[in-house]
PDB file of C-alpha atoms and ligand atoms in Angstrom:
ATOM      1  CA  MET A 480     204.902  94.193 173.760  1.00 85.00           C
ATOM      2  CA  LYS A 481     207.500  96.216 175.640  1.00 94.00           C
ATOM      3  CA  LYS A 482     209.739  98.336 173.448  1.00 97.00           C
ATOM      4  CA  ALA A 483     213.071  99.885 174.343  1.00 98.00           C
ATOM      5  CA  ARG A 484     216.048 101.668 172.819  1.00 98.00           C
ATOM      6  CA  VAL A 485     219.449 100.048 173.329  1.00 97.00           C
ATOM      7  CA  VAL A 486     221.657 102.749 174.831  1.00 96.00           C
ATOM      8  CA  LYS A 487     224.753 100.866 175.916  1.00 94.00           C
ATOM      9  CA  LEU A 488     226.653  97.702 175.164  1.00 91.00           C
ATOM     10  CA  ILE A 489     229.674  96.418 177.051  1.00 87.00           C
ATOM     11  CA  GLY A 490     230.679  92.903 176.214  1.00 81.00           C
ATOM     12  CA  GLY A 491     227.386  91.075 175.826  1.00 85.00           C
ATOM     13  CA  LEU A 492     225.525  93.151 178.393  1.00 92.00           C
ATOM     14  CA  TYR A 493     222.992  95.610 177.037  1.00 95.00           C
ATOM     15  CA  SER A 494     221.364  98.605 178.698  1.00 97.00           C
ATOM     16  CA  PHE A 495     218.035  99.563 177.169  1.00 97.00           C
ATOM     17  CA  LYS A 496     215.589 102.296 177.955  1.00 97.00           C
ATOM     18  CA  ASP A 497     211.855 101.608 177.821  1.00 97.00           C
ATOM     19  CA  LEU A 498     210.290 103.930 175.247  1.00 96.00           C
ATOM     20  CA  LYS A 499     207.231 104.590 177.427  1.00 96.00           C
ATOM     21  CA  THR A 500     208.330 104.424 181.065  1.00 97.00           C
ATOM     22  CA  LYS A 501     211.884 105.712 180.345  1.00 95.00           C
ATOM     23  CA  GLU A 502     213.208 103.124 182.805  1.00 96.00           C
ATOM     24  CA  VAL A 503     216.621 101.680 181.979  1.00 97.00           C
ATOM     25  CA  PHE A 504     217.172  97.910 182.256  1.00 97.00           C
ATOM     26  CA  GLU A 505     220.184  95.692 181.823  1.00 97.00           C
ATOM     27  CA  GLY A 506     219.998  92.358 180.111  1.00 95.00           C
ATOM     28  CA  TYR A 507     221.221  90.007 177.435  1.00 92.00           C
ATOM     29  CA  ALA A 508     220.014  89.109 173.975  1.00 90.00           C
ATOM     30  CA  ARG A 509     218.080  85.871 173.728  1.00 83.00           C
ATOM     31  CA  GLY A 510     220.190  83.200 172.065  1.00 73.00           C
ATOM     32  CA  LYS A 511     217.990  82.524 169.072  1.00 62.00           C
ATOM     33  CA  LEU A 512     218.267  86.151 168.078  1.00 62.00           C
ATOM     34  CA  ARG A 513     221.757  85.504 166.940  1.00 56.00           C
ATOM     35  CA  LYS A 514     220.627  83.939 163.689  1.00 58.00           C
ATOM     36  CA  ILE A 515     217.745  85.250 161.665  1.00 59.00           C
ATOM     37  CA  ARG A 516     216.456  84.729 158.156  1.00 63.00           C
ATOM     38  CA  VAL A 517     216.335  87.888 156.076  1.00 64.00           C
ATOM     39  CA  GLU A 518     215.027  88.860 152.680  1.00 64.00           C
ATOM     40  CA  LYS A 519     217.334  90.421 150.117  1.00 64.00           C
ATOM     41  CA  ASP A 520     216.041  93.934 150.724  1.00 64.00           C
ATOM     42  CA  SER A 521     215.813  93.672 154.499  1.00 65.00           C
ATOM     43  CA  SER A 522     217.456  96.496 156.401  1.00 64.00           C
ATOM     44  CA  PHE A 523     219.517  93.842 158.170  1.00 63.00           C
ATOM     45  CA  ASN A 524     221.092  92.813 154.897  1.00 58.00           C
ATOM     46  CA  LYS A 525     222.569  96.110 153.747  1.00 56.00           C
ATOM     47  CA  ASN A 526     226.212  95.311 154.265  1.00 52.00           C
ATOM     48  CA  VAL A 527     226.196  92.242 152.076  1.00 46.00           C
ATOM     49  CA  THR A 528     227.894  92.815 148.729  1.00 44.00           C
ATOM     50  CA  MET A 529     225.923  92.357 145.535  1.00 46.00           C
ATOM     51  CA  SER A 530     227.866  89.282 144.484  1.00 45.00           C
ATOM     52  CA  THR A 531     227.155  87.361 147.674  1.00 51.00           C
ATOM     53  CA  LYS A 532     223.585  88.591 147.972  1.00 52.00           C
ATOM     54  CA  LYS A 533     221.023  85.822 147.906  1.00 55.00           C
ATOM     55  CA  ASP A 534     217.270  86.196 147.955  1.00 59.00           C
ATOM     56  CA  VAL A 535     216.976  84.851 151.457  1.00 62.00           C
ATOM     57  CA  LYS A 536     219.806  84.057 153.787  1.00 64.00           C
ATOM     58  CA  ASP A 537     220.613  83.494 157.412  1.00 65.00           C
ATOM     59  CA  ILE A 538     222.613  86.161 159.161  1.00 66.00           C
ATOM     60  CA  VAL A 539     223.997  86.375 162.635  1.00 65.00           C
ATOM     61  CA  LEU A 540     222.236  89.222 164.324  1.00 78.00           C
ATOM     62  CA  SER A 541     223.196  90.930 167.533  1.00 85.00           C
ATOM     63  CA  PRO A 542     221.341  93.939 168.799  1.00 91.00           C
ATOM     64  CA  LYS A 543     223.368  97.131 168.467  1.00 92.00           C
ATOM     65  CA  VAL A 544     223.364 100.359 170.367  1.00 94.00           C
ATOM     66  CA  GLY A 545     220.626 102.493 168.822  1.00 96.00           C
ATOM     67  CA  ASP A 546     218.378  99.534 168.039  1.00 96.00           C
ATOM     68  CA  ILE A 547     214.710  99.553 168.967  1.00 96.00           C
ATOM     69  CA  VAL A 548     214.048  96.171 170.560  1.00 95.00           C
ATOM     70  CA  HIS A 549     211.341  94.121 172.208  1.00 94.00           C
ATOM     71  CA  TYR A 550     212.204  92.869 175.655  1.00 95.00           C
ATOM     72  CA  GLU A 551     210.727  90.600 178.292  1.00 94.00           C
ATOM     73  CA  PHE A 552     211.389  89.589 181.854  1.00 92.00           C
ATOM     74  CA  GLU A 553     211.983  85.866 181.921  1.00 85.00           C
ATOM     75  CA  SER A 554     213.832  83.458 184.210  1.00 83.00           C
ATOM     76  CA  ASP A 555     214.734  86.224 186.640  1.00 90.00           C
ATOM     77  CA  GLN A 556     216.319  88.477 184.060  1.00 92.00           C
ATOM     78  CA  TYR A 557     215.561  90.946 181.300  1.00 94.00           C
ATOM     79  CA  MET A 558     215.999  89.603 177.795  1.00 92.00           C
ATOM     80  CA  ILE A 559     216.010  91.277 174.395  1.00 93.00           C
ATOM     81  CA  THR A 560     213.691  89.098 172.349  1.00 89.00           C
ATOM     82  CA  GLU A 561     213.549  90.901 169.035  1.00 88.00           C
ATOM     83  CA  VAL A 562     215.346  93.602 167.076  1.00 91.00           C
ATOM     84  CA  LEU A 563     213.080  95.820 165.001  1.00 91.00           C
ATOM     85  CA  PRO A 564     214.151  96.710 161.442  1.00 89.00           C
ATOM     86  CA  ARG A 565     216.902  99.290 161.254  1.00 90.00           C
ATOM     87  CA  GLN A 566     216.720 102.617 159.490  1.00 89.00           C
ATOM     88  CA  ASN A 567     220.469 102.321 158.908  1.00 88.00           C
ATOM     89  CA  GLU A 568     223.548 100.956 160.611  1.00 84.00           C
ATOM     90  CA  LEU A 569     227.280 101.270 160.757  1.00 82.00           C
ATOM     91  CA  ILE A 570     229.861  98.622 161.565  1.00 76.00           C
ATOM     92  CA  ARG A 571     232.522 100.971 162.916  1.00 73.00           C
ATOM     93  CA  PRO A 572     231.227 102.489 165.133  1.00 77.00           C
ATOM     94  CA  ASP A 573     228.743  99.702 165.772  1.00 82.00           C
ATOM     95  CA  ILE A 574     225.516 101.690 165.880  1.00 89.00           C
ATOM     96  CA  ALA A 575     222.058 101.465 164.344  1.00 93.00           C
ATOM     97  CA  ASN A 576     219.362 104.020 163.545  1.00 94.00           C
ATOM     98  CA  ILE A 577     221.636 107.028 163.290  1.00 94.00           C
ATOM     99  CA  ASP A 578     219.782 110.208 162.378  1.00 95.00           C
ATOM    100  CA  GLN A 579     222.697 112.505 161.719  1.00 96.00           C
ATOM    101  CA  VAL A 580     226.453 112.814 161.818  1.00 94.00           C
ATOM    102  CA  LEU A 581     228.103 115.916 163.195  1.00 95.00           C
ATOM    103  CA  LEU A 582     231.266 116.378 161.144  1.00 95.00           C
ATOM    104  CA  VAL A 583     233.732 118.183 163.385  1.00 94.00           C
ATOM    105  CA  PHE A 584     236.408 120.101 161.476  1.00 95.00           C
ATOM    106  CA  SER A 585     238.753 122.760 162.804  1.00 95.00           C
ATOM    107  CA  ALA A 586     239.185 126.107 161.082  1.00 96.00           C
ATOM    108  CA  VAL A 587     242.899 125.853 161.803  1.00 95.00           C
ATOM    109  CA  SER A 588     245.463 123.581 163.565  1.00 90.00           C
ATOM    110  CA  PRO A 589     244.948 121.282 161.860  1.00 92.00           C
ATOM    111  CA  ASP A 590     243.963 123.306 158.796  1.00 94.00           C
ATOM    112  CA  PHE A 591     240.473 122.820 157.458  1.00 96.00           C
ATOM    113  CA  SER A 592     240.589 119.947 154.966  1.00 94.00           C
ATOM    114  CA  PHE A 593     238.110 120.311 152.123  1.00 97.00           C
ATOM    115  CA  ASN A 594     239.281 116.994 150.683  1.00 95.00           C
ATOM    116  CA  LEU A 595     238.476 115.140 153.921  1.00 94.00           C
ATOM    117  CA  LEU A 596     235.149 116.949 154.245  1.00 96.00           C
ATOM    118  CA  ASP A 597     234.210 115.919 150.704  1.00 97.00           C
ATOM    119  CA  LYS A 598     235.279 112.347 151.454  1.00 95.00           C
ATOM    120  CA  PHE A 599     233.041 112.214 154.525  1.00 94.00           C
ATOM    121  CA  LEU A 600     230.153 113.663 152.534  1.00 96.00           C
ATOM    122  CA  VAL A 601     230.474 110.909 149.913  1.00 95.00           C
ATOM    123  CA  ILE A 602     230.700 108.165 152.542  1.00 91.00           C
ATOM    124  CA  LEU A 603     227.757 109.513 154.534  1.00 91.00           C
ATOM    125  CA  GLY A 604     225.758 109.958 151.333  1.00 92.00           C
ATOM    126  CA  TYR A 605     226.420 106.324 150.466  1.00 89.00           C
ATOM    127  CA  ASN A 606     225.249 105.264 153.942  1.00 86.00           C
ATOM    128  CA  VAL A 607     222.171 107.523 153.715  1.00 87.00           C
ATOM    129  CA  LEU A 608     223.285 109.480 156.788  1.00 91.00           C
ATOM    130  CA  LYS A 609     222.608 113.182 157.176  1.00 95.00           C
ATOM    131  CA  PRO A 610     225.772 115.260 157.676  1.00 96.00           C
ATOM    132  CA  ILE A 611     225.938 118.472 159.689  1.00 97.00           C
ATOM    133  CA  ILE A 612     229.159 120.460 159.371  1.00 98.00           C
ATOM    134  CA  LEU A 613     230.656 121.910 162.542  1.00 97.00           C
ATOM    135  CA  VAL A 614     233.674 124.204 162.292  1.00 97.00           C
ATOM    136  CA  THR A 615     235.649 124.556 165.540  1.00 96.00           C
ATOM    137  CA  LYS A 616     238.512 126.761 166.744  1.00 95.00           C
ATOM    138  CA  ILE A 617     237.220 129.897 164.991  1.00 96.00           C
ATOM    139  CA  ASP A 618     239.064 131.934 167.628  1.00 95.00           C
ATOM    140  CA  LEU A 619     242.438 130.588 166.474  1.00 95.00           C
ATOM    141  CA  ILE A 620     242.197 131.691 162.849  1.00 96.00           C
ATOM    142  CA  ASP A 621     242.835 135.280 161.703  1.00 95.00           C
ATOM    143  CA  GLU A 622     239.811 137.251 160.653  1.00 96.00           C
ATOM    144  CA  GLU A 623     240.671 137.450 156.983  1.00 97.00           C
ATOM    145  CA  SER A 624     241.231 133.677 156.697  1.00 97.00           C
ATOM    146  CA  LEU A 625     237.976 132.999 158.539  1.00 97.00           C
ATOM    147  CA  ILE A 626     236.071 135.163 156.043  1.00 97.00           C
ATOM    148  CA  LYS A 627     237.696 133.239 153.194  1.00 97.00           C
ATOM    149  CA  LEU A 628     236.870 129.897 154.807  1.00 97.00           C
ATOM    150  CA  LYS A 629     233.256 130.916 155.343  1.00 97.00           C
ATOM    151  CA  GLU A 630     232.982 132.059 151.739  1.00 96.00           C
ATOM    152  CA  SER A 631     234.081 128.641 150.515  1.00 97.00           C
ATOM    153  CA  LEU A 632     231.824 126.845 152.992  1.00 98.00           C
ATOM    154  CA  ASN A 633     228.835 128.966 151.941  1.00 98.00           C
ATOM    155  CA  TYR A 634     228.979 126.960 148.736  1.00 97.00           C
ATOM    156  CA  TYR A 635     227.898 123.877 150.740  1.00 98.00           C
ATOM    157  CA  LYS A 636     224.961 125.624 152.424  1.00 97.00           C
ATOM    158  CA  PRO A 637     222.230 124.694 149.931  1.00 96.00           C
ATOM    159  CA  PHE A 638     222.973 121.046 150.733  1.00 96.00           C
ATOM    160  CA  TYR A 639     224.192 120.912 154.344  1.00 97.00           C
ATOM    161  CA  ASP A 640     223.768 122.835 157.609  1.00 97.00           C
ATOM    162  CA  ILE A 641     226.933 124.497 158.895  1.00 98.00           C
ATOM    163  CA  TYR A 642     227.767 125.771 162.385  1.00 97.00           C
ATOM    164  CA  TYR A 643     230.779 127.693 163.671  1.00 97.00           C
ATOM    165  CA  VAL A 644     231.980 127.486 167.282  1.00 96.00           C
ATOM    166  CA  ASN A 645     234.723 128.480 169.647  1.00 95.00           C
ATOM    167  CA  SER A 646     234.248 125.625 172.120  1.00 93.00           C
ATOM    168  CA  LYS A 647     236.611 126.983 174.785  1.00 91.00           C
ATOM    169  CA  ALA A 648     234.661 130.249 175.198  1.00 91.00           C
ATOM    170  CA  ARG A 649     231.358 128.505 174.359  1.00 92.00           C
ATOM    171  CA  VAL A 650     230.822 130.936 171.464  1.00 93.00           C
ATOM    172  CA  GLY A 651     228.225 129.588 169.031  1.00 94.00           C
ATOM    173  CA  ILE A 652     227.415 126.540 171.178  1.00 93.00           C
ATOM    174  CA  ASP A 653     223.826 127.703 171.739  1.00 92.00           C
ATOM    175  CA  THR A 654     223.192 127.821 167.975  1.00 94.00           C
ATOM    176  CA  LEU A 655     223.246 124.008 168.078  1.00 93.00           C
ATOM    177  CA  ASP A 656     220.653 123.762 170.857  1.00 88.00           C
ATOM    178  CA  ASP A 657     217.795 122.441 168.737  1.00 93.00           C
ATOM    179  CA  ILE A 658     219.580 119.992 166.481  1.00 96.00           C
ATOM    180  CA  PHE A 659     219.742 117.062 168.916  1.00 96.00           C
ATOM    181  CA  GLU A 660     216.101 116.716 169.906  1.00 96.00           C
ATOM    182  CA  GLY A 661     214.620 113.297 169.220  1.00 94.00           C
ATOM    183  CA  LYS A 662     217.680 112.240 167.237  1.00 96.00           C
ATOM    184  CA  ILE A 663     220.715 110.013 167.480  1.00 96.00           C
ATOM    185  CA  THR A 664     223.732 112.111 166.544  1.00 95.00           C
ATOM    186  CA  ILE A 665     227.161 110.639 166.119  1.00 92.00           C
ATOM    187  CA  LEU A 666     230.388 112.597 165.991  1.00 90.00           C
ATOM    188  CA  ALA A 667     233.004 112.166 163.312  1.00 89.00           C
ATOM    189  CA  GLY A 668     235.611 114.293 161.616  1.00 84.00           C
ATOM    190  CA  GLN A 669     239.164 115.419 161.418  1.00 83.00           C
ATOM    191  CA  THR A 670     241.654 114.111 163.980  1.00 82.00           C
ATOM    192  CA  GLY A 671     242.582 116.864 166.411  1.00 85.00           C
ATOM    193  CA  ALA A 672     239.606 119.034 165.432  1.00 89.00           C
ATOM    194  CA  GLY A 673     238.596 119.392 169.063  1.00 87.00           C
ATOM    195  CA  LYS A 674     235.756 116.894 169.469  1.00 86.00           C
ATOM    196  CA  SER A 675     236.308 116.506 173.209  1.00 84.00           C
ATOM    197  CA  THR A 676     236.600 120.264 173.764  1.00 89.00           C
ATOM    198  CA  PHE A 677     233.314 120.621 171.910  1.00 92.00           C
ATOM    199  CA  LEU A 678     231.644 117.881 174.005  1.00 89.00           C
ATOM    200  CA  ASN A 679     233.027 119.553 177.084  1.00 88.00           C
ATOM    201  CA  ALA A 680     231.359 122.799 176.034  1.00 91.00           C
ATOM    202  CA  LEU A 681     228.030 120.985 175.621  1.00 90.00           C
ATOM    203  CA  ARG A 682     228.282 119.215 178.964  1.00 86.00           C
ATOM    204  CA  PRO A 683     231.512 118.378 180.801  1.00 83.00           C
ATOM    205  CA  GLU A 684     230.398 114.832 181.744  1.00 81.00           C
ATOM    206  CA  LEU A 685     229.992 113.999 178.046  1.00 78.00           C
ATOM    207  CA  ALA A 686     233.629 114.724 177.321  1.00 76.00           C
ATOM    208  CA  LEU A 687     234.785 112.793 180.366  1.00 75.00           C
ATOM    209  CA  LYS A 688     232.709 109.712 179.622  1.00 74.00           C
ATOM    210  CA  THR A 689     233.650 109.488 175.969  1.00 71.00           C
ATOM    211  CA  GLN A 690     237.291 110.036 176.853  1.00 72.00           C
ATOM    212  CA  GLU A 691     237.146 107.141 179.321  1.00 73.00           C
ATOM    213  CA  ILE A 692     235.724 104.822 176.682  1.00 70.00           C
ATOM    214  CA  SER A 693     238.285 105.854 174.135  1.00 68.00           C
ATOM    215  CA  GLU A 694     241.192 105.518 176.583  1.00 70.00           C
ATOM    216  CA  SER A 695     240.133 102.092 177.821  1.00 67.00           C
ATOM    217  CA  LEU A 696     239.763 100.916 174.217  1.00 63.00           C
ATOM    218  CA  GLY A 697     243.133 102.428 173.368  1.00 63.00           C
ATOM    219  CA  ARG A 698     244.831 100.612 176.227  1.00 60.00           C
ATOM    220  CA  GLY A 699     243.158  97.401 175.196  1.00 55.00           C
ATOM    221  CA  LYS A 700     241.516  97.249 178.605  1.00 53.00           C
ATOM    222  CA  HIS A 701     238.202  96.361 177.050  1.00 49.00           C
ATOM    223  CA  THR A 702     238.744  93.629 174.539  1.00 46.00           C
ATOM    224  CA  THR A 703     234.984  93.521 174.151  1.00 52.00           C
ATOM    225  CA  ARG A 704     232.751  95.925 172.300  1.00 64.00           C
ATOM    226  CA  HIS A 705     231.753  99.093 174.064  1.00 75.00           C
ATOM    227  CA  SER A 706     229.311 101.531 172.507  1.00 81.00           C
ATOM    228  CA  GLU A 707     227.180 103.989 174.377  1.00 87.00           C
ATOM    229  CA  LEU A 708     224.648 106.711 173.689  1.00 92.00           C
ATOM    230  CA  PHE A 709     224.601 109.763 175.947  1.00 91.00           C
ATOM    231  CA  GLU A 710     221.450 111.759 176.472  1.00 92.00           C
ATOM    232  CA  TYR A 711     221.717 115.348 175.387  1.00 92.00           C
ATOM    233  CA  GLY A 712     219.269 118.007 174.271  1.00 93.00           C
ATOM    234  CA  GLY A 713     216.314 115.625 174.123  1.00 94.00           C
ATOM    235  CA  GLY A 714     218.221 113.125 171.999  1.00 95.00           C
ATOM    236  CA  TYR A 715     221.374 111.036 172.067  1.00 95.00           C
ATOM    237  CA  ILE A 716     224.975 111.740 171.218  1.00 93.00           C
ATOM    238  CA  CYS A 717     227.559 109.089 170.492  1.00 89.00           C
ATOM    239  CA  ASP A 718     231.248 109.604 170.071  1.00 79.00           C
ATOM    240  CA  THR A 719     232.978 106.298 169.653  1.00 67.00           C
ATOM    241  CA  PRO A 720     236.441 105.818 168.312  1.00 64.00           C
ATOM    242  CA  GLY A 721     236.569 104.086 164.963  1.00 57.00           C
ATOM    243  CA  PHE A 722     235.122 106.771 162.786  1.00 62.00           C
ATOM    244  CA  SER A 723     238.361 108.686 162.421  1.00 55.00           C
ATOM    245  CA  LYS A 724     239.656 106.386 159.730  1.00 61.00           C
ATOM    246  CA  VAL A 725     237.054 106.424 157.026  1.00 73.00           C
ATOM    247  CA  ASP A 726     237.168 104.669 153.725  1.00 80.00           C
ATOM    248  CA  PHE A 727     234.958 104.185 150.698  1.00 83.00           C
ATOM    249  CA  GLU A 728     232.954 100.984 151.067  1.00 81.00           C
ATOM    250  CA  PHE A 729     232.402 100.555 147.365  1.00 83.00           C
ATOM    251  CA  HIS A 730     234.776  99.865 144.498  1.00 85.00           C
ATOM    252  CA  ASP A 731     232.867 101.345 141.580  1.00 90.00           C
ATOM    253  CA  ALA A 732     234.415 104.723 140.710  1.00 92.00           C
ATOM    254  CA  THR A 733     231.377 105.652 138.605  1.00 93.00           C
ATOM    255  CA  MET A 734     229.286 105.786 141.783  1.00 93.00           C
ATOM    256  CA  ILE A 735     231.216 108.715 143.244  1.00 95.00           C
ATOM    257  CA  LYS A 736     229.409 111.330 141.166  1.00 95.00           C
ATOM    258  CA  ASN A 737     226.045 110.343 142.700  1.00 94.00           C
ATOM    259  CA  TYR A 738     227.192 111.761 146.029  1.00 96.00           C
ATOM    260  CA  PHE A 739     228.322 115.110 144.674  1.00 97.00           C
ATOM    261  CA  LEU A 740     224.919 116.732 145.048  1.00 96.00           C
ATOM    262  CA  ASP A 741     226.175 120.016 143.591  1.00 97.00           C
ATOM    263  CA  PHE A 742     227.100 118.297 140.290  1.00 96.00           C
ATOM    264  CA  LYS A 743     223.697 116.719 139.919  1.00 92.00           C
ATOM    265  CA  LYS A 744     221.778 119.796 138.890  1.00 90.00           C
ATOM    266  CA  TYR A 745     224.109 120.315 135.931  1.00 95.00           C
ATOM    267  CA  SER A 746     224.623 116.725 134.787  1.00 93.00           C
ATOM    268  CA  ASP A 747     221.286 116.626 132.952  1.00 93.00           C
ATOM    269  CA  ASP A 748     222.796 119.115 130.548  1.00 95.00           C
ATOM    270  CA  CYS A 749     225.942 117.087 129.879  1.00 96.00           C
ATOM    271  CA  LYS A 750     225.946 115.710 126.340  1.00 96.00           C
ATOM    272  CA  PHE A 751     225.960 112.157 127.690  1.00 95.00           C
ATOM    273  CA  GLY A 752     223.532 112.983 130.482  1.00 91.00           C
ATOM    274  CA  TYR A 753     223.541 110.597 133.419  1.00 89.00           C
ATOM    275  CA  SER A 754     226.325 108.443 132.001  1.00 92.00           C
ATOM    276  CA  CYS A 755     228.742 111.394 131.841  1.00 96.00           C
ATOM    277  CA  GLN A 756     231.565 110.967 134.354  1.00 97.00           C
ATOM    278  CA  HIS A 757     232.531 114.635 133.989  1.00 97.00           C
ATOM    279  CA  ILE A 758     236.158 113.731 133.282  1.00 97.00           C
ATOM    280  CA  SER A 759     237.079 113.281 129.627  1.00 95.00           C
ATOM    281  CA  GLU A 760     233.665 113.488 127.950  1.00 96.00           C
ATOM    282  CA  PRO A 761     232.966 116.288 125.447  1.00 96.00           C
ATOM    283  CA  ASP A 762     230.329 118.966 126.161  1.00 96.00           C
ATOM    284  CA  CYS A 763     230.298 118.331 129.890  1.00 97.00           C
ATOM    285  CA  MET A 764     228.242 120.916 131.749  1.00 97.00           C
ATOM    286  CA  VAL A 765     229.890 120.068 135.091  1.00 97.00           C
ATOM    287  CA  LYS A 766     233.353 120.787 133.697  1.00 97.00           C
ATOM    288  CA  SER A 767     232.179 124.053 132.164  1.00 97.00           C
ATOM    289  CA  LYS A 768     230.604 125.075 135.517  1.00 97.00           C
ATOM    290  CA  VAL A 769     233.935 124.357 137.211  1.00 97.00           C
ATOM    291  CA  ALA A 770     235.630 126.610 134.652  1.00 97.00           C
ATOM    292  CA  SER A 771     233.079 129.390 135.182  1.00 97.00           C
ATOM    293  CA  GLY A 772     233.431 129.138 138.971  1.00 96.00           C
ATOM    294  CA  ASP A 773     229.827 128.012 139.611  1.00 96.00           C
ATOM    295  CA  ILE A 774     231.196 124.753 140.982  1.00 97.00           C
ATOM    296  CA  LEU A 775     233.851 125.128 143.674  1.00 97.00           C
ATOM    297  CA  LYS A 776     237.224 124.126 142.224  1.00 97.00           C
ATOM    298  CA  SER A 777     238.184 122.120 145.322  1.00 97.00           C
ATOM    299  CA  ARG A 778     234.988 120.068 144.938  1.00 98.00           C
ATOM    300  CA  TYR A 779     235.988 119.027 141.454  1.00 98.00           C
ATOM    301  CA  GLU A 780     239.547 118.306 142.604  1.00 98.00           C
ATOM    302  CA  SER A 781     238.178 116.080 145.391  1.00 98.00           C
ATOM    303  CA  TYR A 782     235.997 114.320 142.841  1.00 98.00           C
ATOM    304  CA  LEU A 783     238.919 113.551 140.521  1.00 98.00           C
ATOM    305  CA  ASN A 784     240.992 112.445 143.512  1.00 97.00           C
ATOM    306  CA  PHE A 785     238.317 109.981 144.736  1.00 96.00           C
ATOM    307  CA  VAL A 786     237.759 108.539 141.264  1.00 96.00           C
ATOM    308  CA  ASP A 787     241.510 108.058 141.003  1.00 95.00           C
ATOM    309  CA  ILE A 788     241.691 106.335 144.412  1.00 94.00           C
ATOM    310  CA  LEU A 789     238.955 103.869 143.482  1.00 93.00           C
ATOM    311  CA  LYS A 790     240.377 103.183 140.024  1.00 91.00           C
ATOM    312  CA  THR A 791     243.830 102.501 141.441  1.00 90.00           C
ATOM    313  CA  ARG A 792     242.326 100.234 144.062  1.00 85.00           C
ATOM    314  CA  LYS A 793     240.427  98.279 141.439  1.00 74.00           C
ATOM    315  CA  GLU A 794     243.605  97.603 139.461  1.00 74.00           C
ATOM    316  CA  LYS A 795     245.146  95.991 142.523  1.00 67.00           C
ATOM    317  CA  PHE A 796     242.361  93.409 142.765  1.00 59.00           C
TER     318      PHE A 796
HETATM  319 ZN1   ZN B 503     229.487 115.828 132.590  1.00 69.19          ZN
END
């Protein structure tokens, strides 16, 4: 059985790279692939809400960029005949088997947003995606503010890797050398944080290619889907538009606390233990750690903000 990784999709045409020979082929997905029967806990069934979840159901399945597929040569063309189970997947951008997400945030202009960072961390946690924090434009911030920013970000270090770069002068770029190997990395983050300048520092063609995709999508030139993985550092990088607007995909405000990893080690000692929401409950260890400064104040503020957003949203339904 020949296996390949899907590396590009434009319209219905796929490019896939054989895992052994490294040859790249173009072809379509075999028609019957489009509908498959899946079990409740199949990786293909993740985006179905609990209320509509049945034990077994038919879903329409198209291979995505990032998928590992079986392919064959039949009737004069290459055909994807099967999609192997996915480790994870996103809808926007439309990619499967993502290993990590590089969260690009600028130190300044626009100012570093801890609220947006925390929001991304919750959303990625929910999607079981590994975040890596990348701070750009460190040359544009004054020294004292950079020290302050780093102090706050040090708080995140036990949970997430953090890198600092000045993309224009390529300062710090080499510290990221090893993170891409054997992995699919997608880029996300703050608007205007300098994603393309960063890609340009990695390899100029990367910035150009992703800019072309984004511009053609922006002009509506491609009405069809276009996703593409670019080879870099022994792995793949993907920067597709669509991940700039992020939103919580769940409505249950009580779930938010599960993705604040820094709260977790204290919540056992809350009077109400796991059921404590760390808001109005008495004898809450999380709240007392916020007061003592062991939990970063902005983390707790983000938490209250997200709970509020989800509660308000629920009332509208
Ligand atoms: Zn608590």
